[in-house]
Short mmCIF file of C-alpha atoms in Angstrom, two decimals:
data_model
loop_
_atom_site.label_atom_id
_atom_site.label_comp_id
_atom_site.label_asym_id
_atom_site.label_seq_id
_atom_site.Cartn_x
_atom_site.Cartn_y
_atom_site.Cartn_z
CA MET A 1 -4.86 -79.11 -119.39
CA LYS A 2 -3.51 -76.37 -116.99
CA LYS A 3 -7.19 -75.36 -115.39
CA PHE A 4 -6.36 -79.36 -113.91
CA LEU A 5 -3.15 -78.41 -112.22
CA ILE A 6 -2.00 -76.52 -109.13
CA GLY A 7 0.87 -74.61 -108.32
CA THR A 8 4.38 -77.20 -106.10
CA THR A 9 2.62 -78.93 -103.43
CA VAL A 10 5.63 -80.79 -101.71
CA LEU A 11 7.72 -79.02 -99.78
CA VAL A 12 10.78 -79.97 -97.44
CA VAL A 13 10.92 -79.05 -94.02
CA LEU A 14 12.86 -79.62 -91.15
CA ILE A 15 10.48 -81.57 -88.52
CA ASN A 16 11.11 -83.58 -85.48
CA VAL A 17 8.72 -87.06 -85.63
CA PHE A 18 8.32 -89.05 -82.77
CA ILE A 19 7.49 -92.41 -83.56
CA SER A 20 6.48 -95.30 -81.59
CA CYS A 21 9.13 -98.06 -81.54
CA SER A 22 8.82 -101.27 -79.42
CA GLY A 23 7.24 -99.75 -76.39
CA LYS A 24 9.55 -96.18 -76.83
CA ASP A 25 9.60 -93.06 -78.31
CA LEU A 26 12.40 -92.23 -81.07
CA GLU A 27 12.86 -88.52 -81.90
CA ILE A 28 14.03 -87.53 -85.40
CA ASN A 29 15.22 -84.78 -87.06
CA LEU A 30 15.34 -85.03 -90.88
CA ASN A 31 14.12 -83.07 -93.89
CA LEU A 32 10.22 -84.65 -93.91
CA SER A 33 8.30 -83.92 -97.32
CA GLU A 34 5.20 -82.75 -97.36
CA LEU A 35 2.09 -83.71 -99.77
CA ILE A 36 -0.53 -80.88 -99.38
CA ILE A 37 -3.72 -81.41 -100.55
CA ASP A 38 -6.45 -78.66 -102.05
CA TYR A 39 -9.51 -79.86 -102.56
CA SER A 40 -10.25 -76.30 -103.97
CA SER A 41 -8.26 -77.24 -106.97
CA ALA A 42 -9.99 -80.40 -107.93
CA ALA A 43 -10.76 -81.14 -111.44
CA LYS A 44 -14.70 -81.65 -112.70
CA ASN A 45 -15.22 -83.57 -115.74
CA LEU A 46 -11.58 -84.07 -116.65
CA HIS A 47 -10.64 -86.57 -118.77
CA PHE A 48 -7.98 -89.40 -118.05
CA SER A 49 -6.50 -89.17 -121.58
CA ASP A 50 -5.79 -85.60 -120.91
CA ILE A 51 -2.97 -86.02 -118.21
CA VAL A 52 -1.66 -89.56 -119.93
CA THR A 53 1.02 -89.30 -122.92
CA GLU A 54 -0.68 -91.72 -126.42
CA GLU A 55 1.68 -94.69 -124.92
CA ILE A 56 -1.35 -96.63 -122.92
CA VAL A 57 -0.59 -100.33 -123.41
CA VAL A 58 -3.42 -101.95 -123.14
CA ILE A 59 -2.90 -106.34 -121.99
CA PRO A 60 -5.92 -108.39 -121.90
CA LEU A 61 -4.90 -111.29 -119.55
CA SER A 62 -5.23 -115.08 -120.50
CA ASN A 63 -7.84 -117.14 -118.83
CA THR A 64 -5.53 -120.54 -119.55
CA ASP A 65 -2.01 -121.99 -119.13
CA VAL A 66 -0.04 -123.38 -120.76
CA GLU A 67 -2.23 -127.01 -120.69
CA GLY A 68 -5.35 -125.11 -121.95
CA ASN A 69 -6.63 -124.99 -118.07
CA TYR A 70 -8.82 -122.11 -116.84
CA PHE A 71 -8.23 -120.10 -113.88
CA TYR A 72 -9.10 -116.76 -112.81
CA MET A 73 -8.18 -113.79 -110.78
CA THR A 74 -10.59 -112.22 -108.87
CA SER A 75 -7.98 -109.26 -109.05
CA ILE A 76 -3.90 -108.41 -108.29
CA ASP A 77 -2.77 -107.66 -105.42
CA VAL A 78 1.28 -107.38 -106.61
CA LEU A 79 2.54 -106.78 -109.95
CA GLU A 80 6.39 -107.01 -110.72
CA LYS A 81 7.72 -106.88 -114.38
CA ARG A 82 11.02 -108.52 -115.59
CA ASP A 83 12.20 -108.91 -118.94
CA GLY A 84 9.48 -108.33 -120.58
CA ASN A 85 7.31 -110.54 -118.14
CA PHE A 86 4.23 -109.31 -115.31
CA PHE A 87 4.77 -111.55 -112.46
CA LEU A 88 1.60 -111.04 -110.86
CA PHE A 89 -0.49 -112.34 -107.45
CA ASP A 90 -4.29 -112.37 -106.74
CA ILE A 91 -4.24 -113.75 -102.70
CA PHE A 92 -7.76 -113.37 -102.94
CA GLY A 93 -8.24 -116.39 -105.76
CA ASP A 94 -6.42 -119.38 -105.82
CA GLY A 95 -3.36 -117.55 -104.23
CA GLU A 96 -0.25 -118.83 -106.65
CA PRO A 97 1.86 -116.69 -108.40
CA ARG A 98 1.58 -116.37 -112.32
CA VAL A 99 3.88 -115.08 -114.64
CA PHE A 100 2.64 -113.17 -118.36
CA ASP A 101 4.41 -111.96 -121.39
CA GLU A 102 3.86 -108.51 -122.46
CA SER A 103 0.79 -109.91 -124.99
CA GLY A 104 -0.76 -110.91 -121.25
CA SER A 105 -0.76 -114.71 -122.81
CA PHE A 106 -0.10 -117.55 -119.49
CA VAL A 107 3.57 -117.82 -119.05
CA ARG A 108 3.59 -119.93 -116.16
CA LYS A 109 3.09 -120.52 -112.33
CA ILE A 110 5.81 -119.75 -109.72
CA GLY A 111 5.05 -123.06 -107.19
CA SER A 112 1.69 -124.49 -106.23
CA ARG A 113 -0.93 -124.94 -103.10
CA GLY A 114 -0.30 -127.85 -101.21
CA ASN A 115 1.90 -130.03 -98.85
CA GLY A 116 4.71 -131.30 -100.76
CA LEU A 117 8.01 -130.25 -101.39
CA GLY A 118 8.33 -126.51 -102.91
CA GLN A 119 4.56 -126.12 -102.14
CA TYR A 120 2.70 -123.56 -100.30
CA LEU A 121 -0.45 -124.25 -98.09
CA GLN A 122 -1.12 -120.32 -98.29
CA ALA A 123 0.50 -117.70 -100.72
CA MET A 124 0.14 -114.56 -99.06
CA ASP A 125 2.51 -111.90 -100.80
CA PHE A 126 6.27 -112.90 -103.03
CA GLY A 127 8.34 -110.53 -103.89
CA LEU A 128 11.17 -110.54 -107.66
CA LEU A 129 14.66 -110.76 -106.07
CA GLU A 130 17.25 -110.29 -109.42
CA ASP A 131 17.90 -114.42 -109.75
CA LYS A 132 15.29 -115.73 -108.06
CA ILE A 133 11.58 -115.14 -106.29
CA GLU A 134 10.32 -115.29 -102.55
CA VAL A 135 6.90 -116.24 -101.90
CA LEU A 136 5.61 -116.00 -98.30
CA ASP A 137 3.60 -118.77 -97.09
CA VAL A 138 2.09 -119.44 -93.57
CA GLY A 139 5.63 -118.84 -91.53
CA LYS A 140 7.84 -119.53 -94.35
CA ILE A 141 9.42 -118.50 -97.42
CA HIS A 142 9.91 -119.90 -99.80
CA SER A 143 12.61 -119.26 -102.73
CA TYR A 144 12.02 -120.56 -106.18
CA GLU A 145 14.84 -119.86 -110.12
CA LEU A 146 12.94 -117.21 -111.94
CA ASP A 147 11.55 -120.73 -114.26
CA GLY A 148 9.79 -121.54 -111.57
CA THR A 149 11.88 -124.24 -110.02
CA PHE A 150 11.70 -124.78 -106.39
CA VAL A 151 15.28 -124.13 -104.24
CA SER A 152 14.41 -123.99 -100.55
CA SER A 153 12.11 -123.02 -97.86
CA ARG A 154 13.05 -120.80 -94.78
CA LYS A 155 11.13 -120.73 -91.41
CA PHE A 156 10.49 -117.88 -89.00
CA SER A 157 8.83 -117.26 -85.64
CA GLY A 158 7.83 -115.14 -83.27
CA PHE A 159 4.99 -113.25 -85.81
CA MET A 160 2.35 -113.82 -88.17
CA ALA A 161 2.89 -112.09 -91.60
CA SER A 162 0.56 -111.09 -94.25
CA ARG A 163 2.80 -108.86 -96.44
CA PHE A 164 6.74 -109.11 -97.02
CA HIS A 165 9.68 -107.05 -98.61
CA LYS A 166 12.95 -107.53 -98.61
CA LEU A 167 15.54 -105.02 -97.61
CA ASP A 168 19.26 -104.61 -98.24
CA ASN A 169 19.78 -106.41 -94.91
CA GLY A 170 16.79 -107.80 -94.17
CA TYR A 171 12.91 -108.20 -94.63
CA ALA A 172 9.97 -106.24 -94.03
CA PHE A 173 7.26 -107.77 -92.83
CA ILE A 174 3.48 -106.97 -92.24
CA GLY A 175 1.44 -108.88 -88.90
CA ALA A 176 -0.96 -110.45 -89.46
CA GLY A 177 -2.23 -110.95 -85.68
CA PRO A 178 -5.13 -109.39 -84.79
CA HIS A 179 -3.29 -107.59 -81.56
CA GLU A 180 0.05 -107.75 -82.67
CA ASN A 181 2.86 -104.97 -83.72
CA ASN A 182 1.67 -103.94 -87.54
CA LEU A 183 5.21 -103.78 -88.80
CA HIS A 184 8.11 -106.19 -88.13
CA LEU A 185 11.72 -105.92 -89.44
CA THR A 186 14.23 -109.35 -89.26
CA ASP A 187 17.62 -109.60 -90.57
CA SER A 188 18.13 -112.25 -93.77
CA SER A 189 18.84 -114.59 -91.55
CA LEU A 190 14.55 -114.18 -90.35
CA ASN A 191 15.19 -113.13 -86.98
CA LEU A 192 13.15 -110.46 -85.72
CA VAL A 193 15.41 -107.48 -84.90
CA SER A 194 12.26 -105.02 -84.30
CA SER A 195 8.79 -104.29 -84.03
CA HIS A 196 6.80 -101.37 -84.57
CA PHE A 197 3.37 -99.14 -84.47
CA PRO A 198 1.32 -101.10 -81.81
CA TYR A 199 -2.10 -102.48 -82.41
CA LEU A 200 -3.77 -99.47 -80.43
CA ALA A 201 -7.26 -100.54 -82.37
CA ARG A 202 -9.07 -101.90 -84.88
CA PRO A 203 -8.90 -99.57 -87.79
CA LEU A 204 -5.26 -99.24 -86.90
CA ASN A 205 -4.90 -102.99 -87.95
CA ALA A 206 -6.35 -103.08 -91.19
CA MET A 207 -5.12 -104.66 -94.73
CA LEU A 208 -4.32 -102.33 -97.10
CA LEU A 209 -3.56 -102.29 -100.86
CA ASN A 210 0.27 -102.03 -100.62
CA PRO A 211 1.53 -101.10 -97.43
CA LEU A 212 5.01 -102.53 -98.24
CA SER A 213 6.15 -100.52 -101.92
CA THR A 214 9.29 -99.26 -103.45
CA ASN A 215 10.46 -95.95 -104.63
CA ALA A 216 12.63 -95.08 -107.54
CA ASN A 217 15.51 -95.44 -105.04
CA ASN A 218 14.42 -98.93 -104.26
CA GLN A 219 13.85 -97.90 -100.91
CA VAL A 220 10.63 -99.61 -98.64
CA ILE A 221 7.92 -97.66 -98.42
CA TYR A 222 5.29 -98.45 -95.75
CA ARG A 223 1.98 -96.87 -94.97
CA ARG A 224 -0.63 -98.03 -92.37
CA SER A 225 -4.75 -97.22 -92.07
CA LEU A 226 -5.39 -94.08 -90.87
CA ASN A 227 -1.38 -92.71 -90.37
CA ASP A 228 -1.26 -89.62 -92.70
CA THR A 229 3.11 -90.25 -92.84
CA LEU A 230 4.54 -92.72 -94.96
CA PHE A 231 8.32 -94.46 -93.84
CA ALA A 232 11.12 -95.41 -95.41
CA VAL A 233 12.52 -98.40 -94.02
CA ASN A 234 16.18 -97.60 -93.82
CA ASN A 235 17.20 -99.75 -91.73
CA LEU A 236 16.33 -102.44 -89.62
CA ASP A 237 16.42 -100.83 -85.94
CA TYR A 238 13.00 -98.22 -87.32
CA PRO A 239 11.97 -96.76 -89.73
CA GLU A 240 11.61 -93.11 -91.02
CA PRO A 241 8.81 -90.82 -91.94
CA TYR A 242 9.21 -89.92 -95.25
CA LEU A 243 6.35 -88.23 -96.72
CA LYS A 244 3.37 -86.08 -94.57
CA VAL A 245 0.28 -86.10 -96.44
CA GLN A 246 -1.64 -82.74 -95.67
CA TYR A 247 -5.22 -83.68 -95.54
CA GLY A 248 -6.00 -80.33 -94.06
CA ASN A 249 -8.77 -79.78 -91.16
CA ARG A 250 -10.37 -83.75 -92.98
CA ALA A 251 -6.57 -85.33 -91.30
CA PRO A 252 -7.45 -88.56 -89.16
CA ASN A 253 -6.68 -88.13 -85.39
CA VAL A 254 -6.85 -91.73 -84.25
CA TYR A 255 -4.46 -91.29 -81.11
CA GLU A 256 -7.49 -88.83 -80.11
CA TRP A 257 -9.93 -90.79 -80.63
CA LEU A 258 -8.83 -93.53 -78.59
CA GLY A 259 -10.62 -94.49 -75.74
CA GLU A 260 -14.43 -93.16 -77.27
CA LYS A 261 -16.67 -95.96 -77.60
CA ASP A 262 -16.33 -97.47 -81.11
CA GLU A 263 -19.37 -95.76 -82.53
CA VAL A 264 -17.92 -92.51 -82.12
CA MET A 265 -14.43 -93.75 -82.73
CA MET A 266 -16.27 -94.86 -86.50
CA SER A 267 -17.81 -91.97 -86.92
CA GLU A 268 -15.13 -89.72 -86.56
CA ILE A 269 -12.81 -92.39 -88.75
CA ALA A 270 -15.98 -91.66 -91.73
CA LYS A 271 -15.40 -87.88 -91.55
CA SER A 272 -11.50 -88.37 -92.10
CA ALA A 273 -9.23 -88.59 -94.94
CA ASN A 274 -7.81 -92.19 -95.54
CA THR A 275 -4.88 -93.05 -97.39
CA LEU A 276 -5.76 -96.16 -100.29
CA TYR A 277 -2.49 -96.66 -101.74
CA PHE A 278 0.83 -94.71 -102.96
CA PHE A 279 2.82 -95.29 -105.56
CA GLU A 280 5.97 -93.98 -106.99
CA SER A 281 8.38 -93.35 -109.57
CA GLU A 282 10.72 -91.37 -109.91
CA GLY A 283 8.72 -88.48 -112.17
CA TYR A 284 5.29 -89.23 -110.23
CA ARG A 285 3.68 -89.85 -106.87
CA PHE A 286 -0.15 -90.95 -107.40
CA LEU A 287 -1.85 -90.94 -103.96
CA SER A 288 -5.38 -92.50 -103.27
CA PHE A 289 -7.62 -92.24 -100.44
CA PHE A 290 -11.26 -92.15 -99.40
CA LEU A 291 -12.96 -89.58 -97.95
CA ASP A 292 -16.80 -89.00 -97.39
CA GLY A 293 -17.60 -91.74 -98.99
CA GLU A 294 -15.45 -90.90 -102.13
CA LYS A 295 -12.23 -92.11 -103.63
CA TRP A 296 -10.10 -89.48 -104.29
CA ASN A 297 -6.77 -89.30 -106.34
CA ASN A 298 -3.86 -86.78 -106.13
CA ILE A 299 -1.35 -87.26 -108.82
CA TYR A 300 1.92 -84.80 -108.47
CA SER A 301 4.60 -84.47 -111.02
CA ASN A 302 8.57 -84.21 -109.37
CA TYR A 303 8.86 -82.86 -112.90
CA THR A 304 7.25 -79.86 -112.62
CA GLY A 305 6.09 -79.71 -109.41
CA GLU A 306 2.32 -79.55 -110.10
CA SER A 307 -0.64 -81.53 -108.77
CA VAL A 308 -3.77 -82.92 -110.50
CA ILE A 309 -6.97 -83.69 -107.94
CA PHE A 310 -9.88 -85.59 -108.56
CA LYS A 311 -12.60 -87.05 -107.42
CA ASN A 312 -13.13 -90.56 -109.28
CA SER A 313 -16.90 -89.84 -109.53
CA ASP A 314 -15.75 -86.43 -111.73
CA LEU A 315 -13.44 -88.36 -113.92
CA ILE A 316 -14.22 -89.06 -117.89
CA ASP A 317 -12.28 -92.57 -117.86
CA ASP A 318 -11.60 -92.68 -121.50
CA VAL A 319 -7.95 -94.57 -120.76
CA THR A 320 -8.70 -98.19 -118.71
CA LEU A 321 -12.80 -97.69 -119.46
CA ASP A 322 -13.84 -99.27 -116.02
CA PRO A 323 -14.54 -96.32 -113.13
CA SER A 324 -14.12 -98.62 -110.51
CA SER A 325 -10.52 -99.49 -111.91
CA TYR A 326 -7.15 -98.66 -109.90
CA LEU A 327 -3.56 -98.92 -109.53
CA ILE A 328 -1.83 -101.98 -108.82
CA GLY A 329 1.97 -101.38 -109.57
CA VAL A 330 4.79 -99.31 -111.68
CA SER A 331 7.88 -99.93 -113.68
CA GLY A 332 9.61 -97.58 -114.50
CA GLU A 333 7.49 -94.39 -115.43
CA THR A 334 4.55 -97.22 -116.35
CA PHE A 335 1.47 -96.85 -113.88
CA TYR A 336 -0.51 -100.06 -114.47
CA PHE A 337 -4.28 -100.15 -113.26
CA LEU A 338 -6.74 -102.97 -113.40
CA SER A 339 -9.95 -102.62 -115.40
CA LYS A 340 -12.21 -105.57 -114.75
CA PRO A 341 -13.06 -107.05 -118.31
CA GLU A 342 -16.85 -106.70 -118.01
CA SER A 343 -17.02 -102.79 -117.28
CA PHE A 344 -14.30 -102.60 -120.01
CA LYS A 345 -15.84 -104.30 -122.89
CA GLN A 346 -19.31 -102.24 -121.78
CA ASN A 347 -17.95 -99.32 -121.72
CA PHE A 348 -16.14 -98.95 -125.25
CA SER A 349 -17.24 -96.63 -127.16
CA GLU A 350 -15.99 -94.35 -129.91
CA ASN A 351 -17.18 -91.02 -129.02
CA LEU A 352 -15.91 -91.47 -125.60
CA LEU A 353 -12.02 -92.51 -126.90
CA GLN A 354 -12.60 -89.52 -129.61
CA LYS A 355 -9.11 -87.87 -128.16
CA HIS A 356 -7.20 -90.49 -128.61
CA HIS A 357 -5.74 -91.14 -132.48
CA ASP A 358 -7.34 -93.97 -134.80
CA LYS A 359 -4.55 -96.14 -134.29
CA HIS A 360 -5.40 -96.57 -130.38
CA ILE A 361 -9.12 -96.57 -130.65
CA GLN A 362 -9.05 -100.03 -133.27
CA LYS A 363 -6.26 -101.59 -130.78
CA ILE A 364 -9.06 -101.05 -127.81
CA LYS A 365 -11.63 -101.49 -130.40
CA GLY A 366 -10.05 -105.01 -131.27
CA ILE A 367 -8.95 -106.39 -128.12
CA SER A 368 -13.08 -105.09 -126.68
CA GLU A 369 -14.89 -106.94 -129.53
CA ASN A 370 -12.94 -110.80 -128.27
CA LEU A 371 -13.26 -109.94 -124.56
CA ASP A 372 -14.20 -112.69 -122.10
CA ILE A 373 -16.63 -111.17 -119.58
CA GLU A 374 -16.08 -113.30 -116.98
CA GLY A 375 -12.13 -113.77 -117.88
CA ASN A 376 -9.55 -112.11 -116.27
CA PRO A 377 -8.57 -108.61 -115.71
CA VAL A 378 -7.44 -106.36 -118.62
CA LEU A 379 -4.00 -104.42 -117.48
CA VAL A 380 -3.77 -100.86 -118.54
CA GLY A 381 -0.37 -99.14 -118.22
CA VAL A 382 -0.11 -95.26 -119.21
CA LYS A 383 3.04 -92.85 -118.02
CA PHE A 384 1.35 -89.24 -117.16
CA ASN A 385 2.94 -86.20 -118.74
CA PHE A 386 2.75 -82.90 -116.79
#
């Protein structure tokens, strides 16, 4: 196990950070954590089971609703968990937030597509609040009770939005317009307060998996394509630098490429590390990024100060059983991955799973035997243990 780990990789440094905020630069002096990527310590032939506990949760999601109607989720873009239920959303499928229980059985959906009262034209995101659910629509936010009962709709204007997140005193929106700022902050009445991160170049406004997430302290964390700094949205005036990912000589330098021909810029981007997604619990930070056409993962332990870094192609995935699985959300200390049912079923092998105890093997075997390869995804929840 220890051969896969390196020493402390998160440092706290005092740094002056400049960010572009509505056309002016703000200088912020603060303690900024750094996550240092050490490519030389990348693990080879790492078993996923080597770095997680035996408390692995496997949840095949139902293909039918309570009336027996079939539905299909191509992916899962948002995952929230509350009182034993999973609230899930697939923007590229039928775009309707759905609720499942811990066994994967369908419970209900939230709202529906249409033009009527309580319906949405195109749901793009949802937020699970303490006592209700909010769904982002085109220029609107719809509110529902946790049981799906419609409450109200509110309009916003002045920008387009593809994602959003509730703040203590307002909202953070990801801009959907092709040439507008990428991050918009509004008050609780949806009045625009400030906008940040100008368009500059198309690669900077690319759609990302989960550009807004929360950490264990319920801070909203923002990240942008080809920007190696993550930001905490602590107020409505400006985002504050939160974590600097030190990619070394493979760090992106978009501002140096501005003005270059498109083919030059795309060539430089292809050679640079590009953050794919980032999730954080109280104990662990999980970063995925692309480099040289491959997906890399870096998992850092806040408990021990150690990291595991590996390419997806070097991972022996005896947990999700899907080499293309990806992280979709965190609840407590459990990190949930999405596995395609076809891969999960085809890659089941008792030899592959020999590191697990018999009870776990039998559980996965039972799920695999009854799995519809054309059905909905499988959720796999793990807790890290280093």
